[in-house]
PDB file of N, CA and C in Angstrom:
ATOM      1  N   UNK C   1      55.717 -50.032  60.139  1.00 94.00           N
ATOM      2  CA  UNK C   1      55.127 -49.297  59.042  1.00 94.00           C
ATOM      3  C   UNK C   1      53.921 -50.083  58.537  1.00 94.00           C
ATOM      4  N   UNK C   2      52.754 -49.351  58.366  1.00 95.00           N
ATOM      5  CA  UNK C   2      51.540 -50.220  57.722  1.00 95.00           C
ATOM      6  C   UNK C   2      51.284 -49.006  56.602  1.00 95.00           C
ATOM      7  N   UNK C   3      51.178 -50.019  55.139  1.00 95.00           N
ATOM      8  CA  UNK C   3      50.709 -49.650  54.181  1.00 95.00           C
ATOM      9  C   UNK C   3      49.263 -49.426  53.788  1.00 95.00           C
ATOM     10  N   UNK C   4      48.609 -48.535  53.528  1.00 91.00           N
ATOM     11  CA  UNK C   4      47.273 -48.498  53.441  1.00 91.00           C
ATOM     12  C   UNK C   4      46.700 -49.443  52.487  1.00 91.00           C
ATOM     13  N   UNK C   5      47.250 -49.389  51.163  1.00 93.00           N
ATOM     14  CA  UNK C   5      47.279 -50.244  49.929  1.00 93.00           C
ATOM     15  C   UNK C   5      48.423 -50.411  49.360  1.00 93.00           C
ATOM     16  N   UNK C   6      49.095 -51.767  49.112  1.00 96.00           N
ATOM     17  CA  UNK C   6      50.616 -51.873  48.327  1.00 96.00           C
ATOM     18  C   UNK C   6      50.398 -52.271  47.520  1.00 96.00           C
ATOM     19  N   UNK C   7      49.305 -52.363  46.713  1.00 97.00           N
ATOM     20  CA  UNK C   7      48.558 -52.750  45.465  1.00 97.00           C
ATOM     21  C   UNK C   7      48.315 -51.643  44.691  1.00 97.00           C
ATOM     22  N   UNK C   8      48.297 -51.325  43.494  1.00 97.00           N
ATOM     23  CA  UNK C   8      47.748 -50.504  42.305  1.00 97.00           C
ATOM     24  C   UNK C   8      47.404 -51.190  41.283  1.00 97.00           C
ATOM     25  N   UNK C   9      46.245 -50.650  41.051  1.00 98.00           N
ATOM     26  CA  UNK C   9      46.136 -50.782  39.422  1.00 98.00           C
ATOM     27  C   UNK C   9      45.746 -49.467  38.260  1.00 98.00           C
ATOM     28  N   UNK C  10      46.708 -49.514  37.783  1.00 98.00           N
ATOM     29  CA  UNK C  10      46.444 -47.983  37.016  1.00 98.00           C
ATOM     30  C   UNK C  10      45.524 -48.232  35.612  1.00 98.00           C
ATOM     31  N   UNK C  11      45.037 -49.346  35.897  1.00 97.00           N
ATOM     32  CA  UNK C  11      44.364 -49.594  34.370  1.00 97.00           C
ATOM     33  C   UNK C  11      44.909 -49.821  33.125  1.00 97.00           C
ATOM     34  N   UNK C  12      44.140 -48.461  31.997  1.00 98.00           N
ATOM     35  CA  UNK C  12      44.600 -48.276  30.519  1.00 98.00           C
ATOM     36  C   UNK C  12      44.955 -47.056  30.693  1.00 98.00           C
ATOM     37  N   UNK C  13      45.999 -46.744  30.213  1.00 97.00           N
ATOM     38  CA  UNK C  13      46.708 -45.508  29.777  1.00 97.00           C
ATOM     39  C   UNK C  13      47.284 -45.367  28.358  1.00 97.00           C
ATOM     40  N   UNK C  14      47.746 -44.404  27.526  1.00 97.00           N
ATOM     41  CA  UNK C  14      48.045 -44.342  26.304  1.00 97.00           C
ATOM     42  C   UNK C  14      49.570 -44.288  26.180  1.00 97.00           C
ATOM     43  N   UNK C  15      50.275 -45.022  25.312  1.00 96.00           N
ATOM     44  CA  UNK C  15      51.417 -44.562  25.624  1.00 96.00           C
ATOM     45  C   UNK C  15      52.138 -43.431  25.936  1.00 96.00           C
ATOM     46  N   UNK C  16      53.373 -43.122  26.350  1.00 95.00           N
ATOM     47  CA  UNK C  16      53.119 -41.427  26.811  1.00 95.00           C
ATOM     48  C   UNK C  16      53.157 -40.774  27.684  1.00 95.00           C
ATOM     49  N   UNK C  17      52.275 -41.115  28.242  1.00 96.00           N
ATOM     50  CA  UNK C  17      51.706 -40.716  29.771  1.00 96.00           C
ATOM     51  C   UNK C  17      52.176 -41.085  31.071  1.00 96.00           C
ATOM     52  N   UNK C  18      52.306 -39.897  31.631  1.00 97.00           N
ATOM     53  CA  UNK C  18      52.744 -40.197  32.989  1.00 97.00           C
ATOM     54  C   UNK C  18      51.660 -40.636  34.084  1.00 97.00           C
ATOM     55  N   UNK C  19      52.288 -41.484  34.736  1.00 98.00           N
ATOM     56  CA  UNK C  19      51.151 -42.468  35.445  1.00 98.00           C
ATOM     57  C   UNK C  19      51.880 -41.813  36.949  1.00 98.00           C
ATOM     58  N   UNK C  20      51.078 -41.529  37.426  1.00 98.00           N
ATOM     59  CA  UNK C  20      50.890 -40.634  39.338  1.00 98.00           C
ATOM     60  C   UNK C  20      50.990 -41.410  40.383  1.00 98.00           C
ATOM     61  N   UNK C  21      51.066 -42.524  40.757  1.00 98.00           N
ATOM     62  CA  UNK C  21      50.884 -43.401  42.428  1.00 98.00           C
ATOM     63  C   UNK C  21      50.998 -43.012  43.531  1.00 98.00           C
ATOM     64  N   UNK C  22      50.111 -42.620  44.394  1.00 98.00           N
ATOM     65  CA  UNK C  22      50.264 -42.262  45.840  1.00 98.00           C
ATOM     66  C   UNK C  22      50.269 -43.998  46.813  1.00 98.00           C
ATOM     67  N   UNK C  23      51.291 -43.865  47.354  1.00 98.00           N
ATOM     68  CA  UNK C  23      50.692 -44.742  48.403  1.00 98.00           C
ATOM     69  C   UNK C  23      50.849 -44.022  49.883  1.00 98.00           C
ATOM     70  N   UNK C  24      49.931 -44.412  50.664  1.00 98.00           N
ATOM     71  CA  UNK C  24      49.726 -44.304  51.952  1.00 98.00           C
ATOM     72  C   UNK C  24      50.416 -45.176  53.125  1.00 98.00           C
ATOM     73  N   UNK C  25      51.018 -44.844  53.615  1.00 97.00           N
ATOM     74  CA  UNK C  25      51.742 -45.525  54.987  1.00 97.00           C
ATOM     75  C   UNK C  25      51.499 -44.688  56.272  1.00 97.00           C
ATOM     76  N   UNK C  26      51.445 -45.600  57.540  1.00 97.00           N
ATOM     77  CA  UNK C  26      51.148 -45.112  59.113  1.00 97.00           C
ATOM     78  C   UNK C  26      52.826 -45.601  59.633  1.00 97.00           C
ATOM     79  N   UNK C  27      53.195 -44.721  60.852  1.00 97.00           N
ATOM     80  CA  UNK C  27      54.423 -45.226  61.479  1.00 97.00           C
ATOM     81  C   UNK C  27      53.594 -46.134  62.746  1.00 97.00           C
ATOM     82  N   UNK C  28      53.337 -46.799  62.989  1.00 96.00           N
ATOM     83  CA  UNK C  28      52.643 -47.586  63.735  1.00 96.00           C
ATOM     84  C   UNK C  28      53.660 -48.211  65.190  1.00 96.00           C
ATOM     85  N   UNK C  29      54.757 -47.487  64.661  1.00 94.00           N
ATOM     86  CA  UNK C  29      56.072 -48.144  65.899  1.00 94.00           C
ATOM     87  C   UNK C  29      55.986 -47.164  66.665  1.00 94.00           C
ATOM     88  N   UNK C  30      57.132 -47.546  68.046  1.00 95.00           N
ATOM     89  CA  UNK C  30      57.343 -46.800  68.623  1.00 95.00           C
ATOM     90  C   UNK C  30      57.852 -45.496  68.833  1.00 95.00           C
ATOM     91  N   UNK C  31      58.935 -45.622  67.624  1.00 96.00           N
ATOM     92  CA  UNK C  31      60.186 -44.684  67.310  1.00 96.00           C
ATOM     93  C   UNK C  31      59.941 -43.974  65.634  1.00 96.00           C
ATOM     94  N   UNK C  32      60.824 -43.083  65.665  1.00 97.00           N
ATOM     95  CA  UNK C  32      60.603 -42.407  64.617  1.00 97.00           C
ATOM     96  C   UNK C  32      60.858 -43.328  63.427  1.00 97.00           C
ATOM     97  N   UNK C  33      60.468 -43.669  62.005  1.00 97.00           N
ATOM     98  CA  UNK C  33      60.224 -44.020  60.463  1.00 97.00           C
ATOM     99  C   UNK C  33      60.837 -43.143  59.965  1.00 97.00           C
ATOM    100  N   UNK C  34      62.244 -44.139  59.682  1.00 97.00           N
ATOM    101  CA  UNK C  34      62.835 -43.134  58.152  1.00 97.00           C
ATOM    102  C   UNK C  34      62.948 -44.400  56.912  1.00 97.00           C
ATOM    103  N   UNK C  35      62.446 -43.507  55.741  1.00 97.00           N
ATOM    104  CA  UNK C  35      62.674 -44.346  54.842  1.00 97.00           C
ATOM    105  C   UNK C  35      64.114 -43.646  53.914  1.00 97.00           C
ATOM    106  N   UNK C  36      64.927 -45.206  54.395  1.00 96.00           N
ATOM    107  CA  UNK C  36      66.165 -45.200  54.014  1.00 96.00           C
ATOM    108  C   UNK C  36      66.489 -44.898  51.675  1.00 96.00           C
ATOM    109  N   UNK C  37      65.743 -45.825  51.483  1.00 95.00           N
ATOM    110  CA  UNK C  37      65.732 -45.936  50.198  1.00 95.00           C
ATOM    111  C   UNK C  37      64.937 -46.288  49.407  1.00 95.00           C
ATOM    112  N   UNK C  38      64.854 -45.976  48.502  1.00 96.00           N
ATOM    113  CA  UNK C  38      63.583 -46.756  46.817  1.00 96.00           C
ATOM    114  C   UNK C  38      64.282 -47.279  45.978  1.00 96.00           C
ATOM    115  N   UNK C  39      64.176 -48.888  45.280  1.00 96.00           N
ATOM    116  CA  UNK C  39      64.629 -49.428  44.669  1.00 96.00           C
ATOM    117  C   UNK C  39      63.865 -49.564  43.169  1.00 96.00           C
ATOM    118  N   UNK C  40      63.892 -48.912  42.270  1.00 95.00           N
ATOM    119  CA  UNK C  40      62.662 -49.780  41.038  1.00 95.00           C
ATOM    120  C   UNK C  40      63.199 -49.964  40.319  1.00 95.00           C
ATOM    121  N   UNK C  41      62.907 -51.027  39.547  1.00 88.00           N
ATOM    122  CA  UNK C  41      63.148 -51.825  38.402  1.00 88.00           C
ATOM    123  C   UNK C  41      63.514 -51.539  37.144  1.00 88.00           C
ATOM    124  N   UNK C  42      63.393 -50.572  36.438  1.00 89.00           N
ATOM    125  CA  UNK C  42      63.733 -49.691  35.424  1.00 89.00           C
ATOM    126  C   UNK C  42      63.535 -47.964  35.313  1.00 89.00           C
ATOM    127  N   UNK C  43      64.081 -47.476  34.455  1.00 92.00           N
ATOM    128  CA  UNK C  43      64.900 -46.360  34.468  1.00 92.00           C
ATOM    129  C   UNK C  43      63.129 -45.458  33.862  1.00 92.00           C
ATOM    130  N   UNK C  44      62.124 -46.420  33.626  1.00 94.00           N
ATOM    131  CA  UNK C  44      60.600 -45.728  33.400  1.00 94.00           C
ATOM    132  C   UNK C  44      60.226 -45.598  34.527  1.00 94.00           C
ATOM    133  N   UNK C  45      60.830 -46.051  35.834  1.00 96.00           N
ATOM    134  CA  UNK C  45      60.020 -45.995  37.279  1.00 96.00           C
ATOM    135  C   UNK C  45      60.955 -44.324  37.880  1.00 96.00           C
ATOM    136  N   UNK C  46      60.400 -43.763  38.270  1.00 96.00           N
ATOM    137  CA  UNK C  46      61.018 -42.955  39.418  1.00 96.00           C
ATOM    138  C   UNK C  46      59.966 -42.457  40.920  1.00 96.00           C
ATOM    139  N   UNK C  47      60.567 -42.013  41.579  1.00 97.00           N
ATOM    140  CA  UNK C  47      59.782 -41.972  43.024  1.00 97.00           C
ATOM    141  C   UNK C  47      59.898 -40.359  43.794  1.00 97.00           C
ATOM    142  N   UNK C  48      59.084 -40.444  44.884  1.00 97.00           N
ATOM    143  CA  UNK C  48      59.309 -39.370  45.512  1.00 97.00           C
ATOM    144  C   UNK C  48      58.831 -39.512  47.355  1.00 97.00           C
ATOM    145  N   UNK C  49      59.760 -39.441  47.820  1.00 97.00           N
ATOM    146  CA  UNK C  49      59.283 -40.138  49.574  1.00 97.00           C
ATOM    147  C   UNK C  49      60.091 -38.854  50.587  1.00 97.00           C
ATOM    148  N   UNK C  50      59.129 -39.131  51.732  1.00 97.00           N
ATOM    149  CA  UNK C  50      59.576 -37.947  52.667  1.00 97.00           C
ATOM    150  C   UNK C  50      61.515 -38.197  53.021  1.00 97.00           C
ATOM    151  N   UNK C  51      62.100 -37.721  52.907  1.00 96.00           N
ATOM    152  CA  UNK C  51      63.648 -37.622  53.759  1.00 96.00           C
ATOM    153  C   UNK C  51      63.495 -37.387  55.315  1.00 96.00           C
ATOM    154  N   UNK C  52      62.343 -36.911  55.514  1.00 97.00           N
ATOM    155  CA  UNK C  52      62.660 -36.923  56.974  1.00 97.00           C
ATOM    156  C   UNK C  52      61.688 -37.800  58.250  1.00 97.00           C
ATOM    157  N   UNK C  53      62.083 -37.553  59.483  1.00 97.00           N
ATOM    158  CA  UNK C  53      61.637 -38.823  60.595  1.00 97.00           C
ATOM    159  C   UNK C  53      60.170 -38.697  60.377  1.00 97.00           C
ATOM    160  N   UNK C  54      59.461 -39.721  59.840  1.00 97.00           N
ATOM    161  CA  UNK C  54      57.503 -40.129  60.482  1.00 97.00           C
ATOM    162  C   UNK C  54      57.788 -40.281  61.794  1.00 97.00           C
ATOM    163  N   UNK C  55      56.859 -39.445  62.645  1.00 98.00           N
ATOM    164  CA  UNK C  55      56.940 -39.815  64.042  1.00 98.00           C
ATOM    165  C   UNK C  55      56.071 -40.962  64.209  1.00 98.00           C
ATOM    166  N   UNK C  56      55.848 -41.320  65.172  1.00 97.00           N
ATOM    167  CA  UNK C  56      54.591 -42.444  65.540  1.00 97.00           C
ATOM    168  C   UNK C  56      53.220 -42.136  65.386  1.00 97.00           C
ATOM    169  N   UNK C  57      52.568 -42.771  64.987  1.00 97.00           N
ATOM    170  CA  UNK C  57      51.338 -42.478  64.555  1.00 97.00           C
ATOM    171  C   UNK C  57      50.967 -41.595  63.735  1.00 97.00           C
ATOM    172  N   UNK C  58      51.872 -41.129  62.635  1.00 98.00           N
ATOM    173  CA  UNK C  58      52.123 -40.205  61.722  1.00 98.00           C
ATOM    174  C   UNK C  58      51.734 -41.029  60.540  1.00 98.00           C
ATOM    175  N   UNK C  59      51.526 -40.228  59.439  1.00 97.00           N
ATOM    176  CA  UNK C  59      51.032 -40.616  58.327  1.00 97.00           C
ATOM    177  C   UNK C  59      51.796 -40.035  57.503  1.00 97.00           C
ATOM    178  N   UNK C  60      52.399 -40.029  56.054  1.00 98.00           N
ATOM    179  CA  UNK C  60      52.472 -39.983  55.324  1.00 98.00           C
ATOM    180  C   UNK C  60      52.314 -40.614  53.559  1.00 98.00           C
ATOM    181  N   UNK C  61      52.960 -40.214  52.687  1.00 97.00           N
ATOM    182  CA  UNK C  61      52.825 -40.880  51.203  1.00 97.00           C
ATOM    183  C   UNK C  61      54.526 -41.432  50.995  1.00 97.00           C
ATOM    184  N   UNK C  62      54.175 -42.111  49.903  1.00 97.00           N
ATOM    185  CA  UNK C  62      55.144 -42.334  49.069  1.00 97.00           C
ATOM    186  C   UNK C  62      54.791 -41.877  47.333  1.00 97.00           C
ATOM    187  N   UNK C  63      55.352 -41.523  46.289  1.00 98.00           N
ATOM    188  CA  UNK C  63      54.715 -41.021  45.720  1.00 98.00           C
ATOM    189  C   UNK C  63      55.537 -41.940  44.377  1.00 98.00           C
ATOM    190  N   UNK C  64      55.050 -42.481  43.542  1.00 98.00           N
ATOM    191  CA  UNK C  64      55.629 -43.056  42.323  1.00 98.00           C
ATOM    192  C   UNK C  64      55.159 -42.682  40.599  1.00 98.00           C
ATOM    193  N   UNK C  65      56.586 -42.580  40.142  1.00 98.00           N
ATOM    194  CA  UNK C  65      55.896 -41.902  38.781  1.00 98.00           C
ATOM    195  C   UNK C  65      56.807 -42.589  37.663  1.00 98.00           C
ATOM    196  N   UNK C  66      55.423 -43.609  36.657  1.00 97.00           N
ATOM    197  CA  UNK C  66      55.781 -44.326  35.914  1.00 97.00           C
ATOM    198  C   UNK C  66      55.658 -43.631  34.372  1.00 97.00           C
ATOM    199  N   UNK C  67      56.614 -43.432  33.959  1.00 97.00           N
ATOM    200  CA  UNK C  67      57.248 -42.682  32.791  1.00 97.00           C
ATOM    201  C   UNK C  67      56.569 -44.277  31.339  1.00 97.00           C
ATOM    202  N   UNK C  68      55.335 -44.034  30.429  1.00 97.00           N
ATOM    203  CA  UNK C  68      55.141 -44.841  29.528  1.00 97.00           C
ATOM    204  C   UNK C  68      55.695 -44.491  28.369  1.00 97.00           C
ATOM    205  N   UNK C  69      56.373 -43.740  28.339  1.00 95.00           N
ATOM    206  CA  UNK C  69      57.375 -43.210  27.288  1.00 95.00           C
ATOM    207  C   UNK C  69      57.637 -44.226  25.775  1.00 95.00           C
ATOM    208  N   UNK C  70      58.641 -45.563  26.845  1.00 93.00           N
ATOM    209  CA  UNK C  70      59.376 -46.132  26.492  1.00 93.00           C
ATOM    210  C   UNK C  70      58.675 -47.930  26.615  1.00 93.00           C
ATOM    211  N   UNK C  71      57.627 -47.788  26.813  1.00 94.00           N
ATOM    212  CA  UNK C  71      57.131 -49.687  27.509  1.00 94.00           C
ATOM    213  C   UNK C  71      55.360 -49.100  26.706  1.00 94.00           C
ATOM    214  N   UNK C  72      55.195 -50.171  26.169  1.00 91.00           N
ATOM    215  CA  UNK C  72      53.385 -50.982  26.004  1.00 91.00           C
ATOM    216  C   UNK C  72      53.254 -52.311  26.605  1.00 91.00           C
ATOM    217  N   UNK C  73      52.067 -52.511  26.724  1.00 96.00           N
ATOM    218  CA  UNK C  73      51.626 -53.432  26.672  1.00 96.00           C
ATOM    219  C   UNK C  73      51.226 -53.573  28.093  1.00 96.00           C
ATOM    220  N   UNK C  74      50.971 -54.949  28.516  1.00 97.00           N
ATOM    221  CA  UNK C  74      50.902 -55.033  29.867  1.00 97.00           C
ATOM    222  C   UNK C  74      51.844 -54.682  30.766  1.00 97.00           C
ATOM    223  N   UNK C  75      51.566 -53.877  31.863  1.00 97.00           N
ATOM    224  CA  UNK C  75      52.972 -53.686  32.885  1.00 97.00           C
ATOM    225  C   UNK C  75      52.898 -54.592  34.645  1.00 97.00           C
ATOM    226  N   UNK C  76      54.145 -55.019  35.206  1.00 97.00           N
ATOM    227  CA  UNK C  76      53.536 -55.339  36.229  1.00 97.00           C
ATOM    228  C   UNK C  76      54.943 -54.977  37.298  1.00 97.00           C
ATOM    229  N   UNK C  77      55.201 -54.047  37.849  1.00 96.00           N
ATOM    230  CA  UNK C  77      56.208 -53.709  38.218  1.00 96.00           C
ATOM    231  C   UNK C  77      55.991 -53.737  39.997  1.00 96.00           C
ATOM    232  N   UNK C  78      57.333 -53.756  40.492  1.00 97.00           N
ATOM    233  CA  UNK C  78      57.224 -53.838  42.089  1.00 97.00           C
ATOM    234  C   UNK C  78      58.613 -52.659  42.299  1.00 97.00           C
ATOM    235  N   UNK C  79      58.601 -52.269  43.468  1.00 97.00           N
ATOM    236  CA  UNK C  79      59.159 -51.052  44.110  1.00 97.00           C
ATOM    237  C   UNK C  79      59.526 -50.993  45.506  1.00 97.00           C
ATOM    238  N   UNK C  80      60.906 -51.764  45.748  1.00 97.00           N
ATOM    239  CA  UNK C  80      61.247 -51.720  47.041  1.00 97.00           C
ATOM    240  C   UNK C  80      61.413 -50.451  48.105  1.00 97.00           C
ATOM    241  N   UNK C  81      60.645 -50.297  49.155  1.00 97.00           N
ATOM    242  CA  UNK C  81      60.871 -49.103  50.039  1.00 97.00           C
ATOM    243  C   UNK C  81      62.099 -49.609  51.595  1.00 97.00           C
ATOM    244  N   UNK C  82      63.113 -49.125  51.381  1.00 97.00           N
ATOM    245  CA  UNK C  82      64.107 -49.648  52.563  1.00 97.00           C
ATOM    246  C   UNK C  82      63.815 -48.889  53.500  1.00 97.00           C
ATOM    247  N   UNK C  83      63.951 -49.645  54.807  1.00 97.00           N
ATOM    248  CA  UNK C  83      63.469 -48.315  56.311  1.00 97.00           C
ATOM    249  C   UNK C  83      64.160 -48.938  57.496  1.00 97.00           C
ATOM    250  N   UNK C  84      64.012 -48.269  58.630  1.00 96.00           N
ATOM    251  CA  UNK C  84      64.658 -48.976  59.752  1.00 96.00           C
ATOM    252  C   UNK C  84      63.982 -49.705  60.211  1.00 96.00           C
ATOM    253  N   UNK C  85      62.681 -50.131  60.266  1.00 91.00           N
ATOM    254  CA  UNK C  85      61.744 -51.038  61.285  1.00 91.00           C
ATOM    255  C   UNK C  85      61.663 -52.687  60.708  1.00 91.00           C
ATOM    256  N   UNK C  86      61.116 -53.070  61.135  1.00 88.00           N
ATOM    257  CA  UNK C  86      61.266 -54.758  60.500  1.00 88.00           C
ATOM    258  C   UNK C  86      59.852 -54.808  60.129  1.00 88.00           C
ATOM    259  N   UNK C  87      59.566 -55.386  59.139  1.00 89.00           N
ATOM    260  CA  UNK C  87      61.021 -56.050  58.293  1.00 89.00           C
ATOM    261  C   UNK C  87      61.588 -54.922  57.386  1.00 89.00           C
ATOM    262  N   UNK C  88      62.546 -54.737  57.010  1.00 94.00           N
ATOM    263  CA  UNK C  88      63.710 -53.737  56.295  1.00 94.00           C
ATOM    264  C   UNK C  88      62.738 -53.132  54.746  1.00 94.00           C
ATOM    265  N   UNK C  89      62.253 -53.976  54.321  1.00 96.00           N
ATOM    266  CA  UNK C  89      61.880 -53.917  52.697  1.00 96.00           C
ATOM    267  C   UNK C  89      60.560 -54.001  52.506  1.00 96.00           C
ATOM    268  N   UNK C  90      59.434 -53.284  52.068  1.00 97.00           N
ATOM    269  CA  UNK C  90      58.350 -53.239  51.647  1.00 97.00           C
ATOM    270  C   UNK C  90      58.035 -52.873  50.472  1.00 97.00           C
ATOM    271  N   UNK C  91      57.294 -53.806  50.083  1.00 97.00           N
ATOM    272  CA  UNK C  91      56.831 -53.939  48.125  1.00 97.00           C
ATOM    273  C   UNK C  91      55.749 -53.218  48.126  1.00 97.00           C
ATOM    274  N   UNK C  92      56.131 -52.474  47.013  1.00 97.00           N
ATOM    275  CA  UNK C  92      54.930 -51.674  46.264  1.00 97.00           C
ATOM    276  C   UNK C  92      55.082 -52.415  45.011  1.00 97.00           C
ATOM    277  N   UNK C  93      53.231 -52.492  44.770  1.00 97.00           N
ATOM    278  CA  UNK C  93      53.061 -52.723  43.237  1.00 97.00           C
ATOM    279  C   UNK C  93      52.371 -52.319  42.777  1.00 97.00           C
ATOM    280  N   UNK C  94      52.536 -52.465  41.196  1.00 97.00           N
ATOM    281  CA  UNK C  94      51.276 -51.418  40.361  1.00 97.00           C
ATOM    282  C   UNK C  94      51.643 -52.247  39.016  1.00 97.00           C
ATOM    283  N   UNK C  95      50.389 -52.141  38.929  1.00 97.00           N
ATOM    284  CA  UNK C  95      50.211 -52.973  36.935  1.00 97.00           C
ATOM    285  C   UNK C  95      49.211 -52.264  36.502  1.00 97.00           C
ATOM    286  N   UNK C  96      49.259 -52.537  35.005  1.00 98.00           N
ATOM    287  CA  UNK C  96      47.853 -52.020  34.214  1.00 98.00           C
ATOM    288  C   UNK C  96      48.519 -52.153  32.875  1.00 98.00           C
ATOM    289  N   UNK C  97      47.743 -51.577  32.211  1.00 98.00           N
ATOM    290  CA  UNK C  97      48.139 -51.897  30.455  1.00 98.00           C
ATOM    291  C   UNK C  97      48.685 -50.660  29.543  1.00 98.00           C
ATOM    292  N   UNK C  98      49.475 -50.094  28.873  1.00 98.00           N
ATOM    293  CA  UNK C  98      49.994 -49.197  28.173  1.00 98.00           C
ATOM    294  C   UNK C  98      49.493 -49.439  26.770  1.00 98.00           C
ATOM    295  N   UNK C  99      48.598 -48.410  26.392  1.00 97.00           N
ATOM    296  CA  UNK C  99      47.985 -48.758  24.844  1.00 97.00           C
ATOM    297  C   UNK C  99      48.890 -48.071  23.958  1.00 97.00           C
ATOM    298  N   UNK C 100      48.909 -48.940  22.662  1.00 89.00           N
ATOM    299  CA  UNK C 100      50.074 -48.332  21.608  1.00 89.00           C
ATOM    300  C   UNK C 100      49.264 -47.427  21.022  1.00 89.00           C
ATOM    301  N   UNK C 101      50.033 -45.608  21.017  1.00 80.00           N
ATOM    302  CA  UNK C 101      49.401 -44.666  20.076  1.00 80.00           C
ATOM    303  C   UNK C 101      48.334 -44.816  18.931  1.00 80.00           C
TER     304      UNK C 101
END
């Protein structure tokens, strides 16, 4: 699996606001890419990823949506993606700042 960017920065946002993340991944293996699972860090992170096989040389997203509801200030969060290829676990991250109302 190659990540296009596993970096974000979402900047300034207001508290509130829902923050969007696309990331980009290639199946670059031989065999079909399933991503097994998403791990994030608090109950403001949620996700959205294909359920089914990336063939080879296939492209898809991963899609992440950070809920500022409940958090200000600076954020700096990471987002485990589980899959079958090695290595098992790939980090997504994204930071930026949550301004108080």
């Amino acid at each position: 699996m190659e990540l296009t960017d596993a970096k974000k920065n979402f900047g300034f946002v207001k508290k509130g606001e829902l923050v969007t993340l696309k990331y980009a991944f290639k199946n670059i293996g031989k065999d079909p890419l399933f991503i097994e699972d998403v791990k994030v860090q608090c109950s403001c992170t949620s996700f959205d990823f294909p359920k089914y096989p990336i063939l080879p040389n296939h492209s898809d997203t991963i899609t992440i949506y950070f809920d500022t509801k409940t958090v200000y200030d600076r954020q700096d969060r990471i987002v485990e993606v589980y899959t079958n290829c090695k290595p098992t676990i790939y980090k997504l991250r994204f930071k930026g700042v949550v301004l108080k109302p």
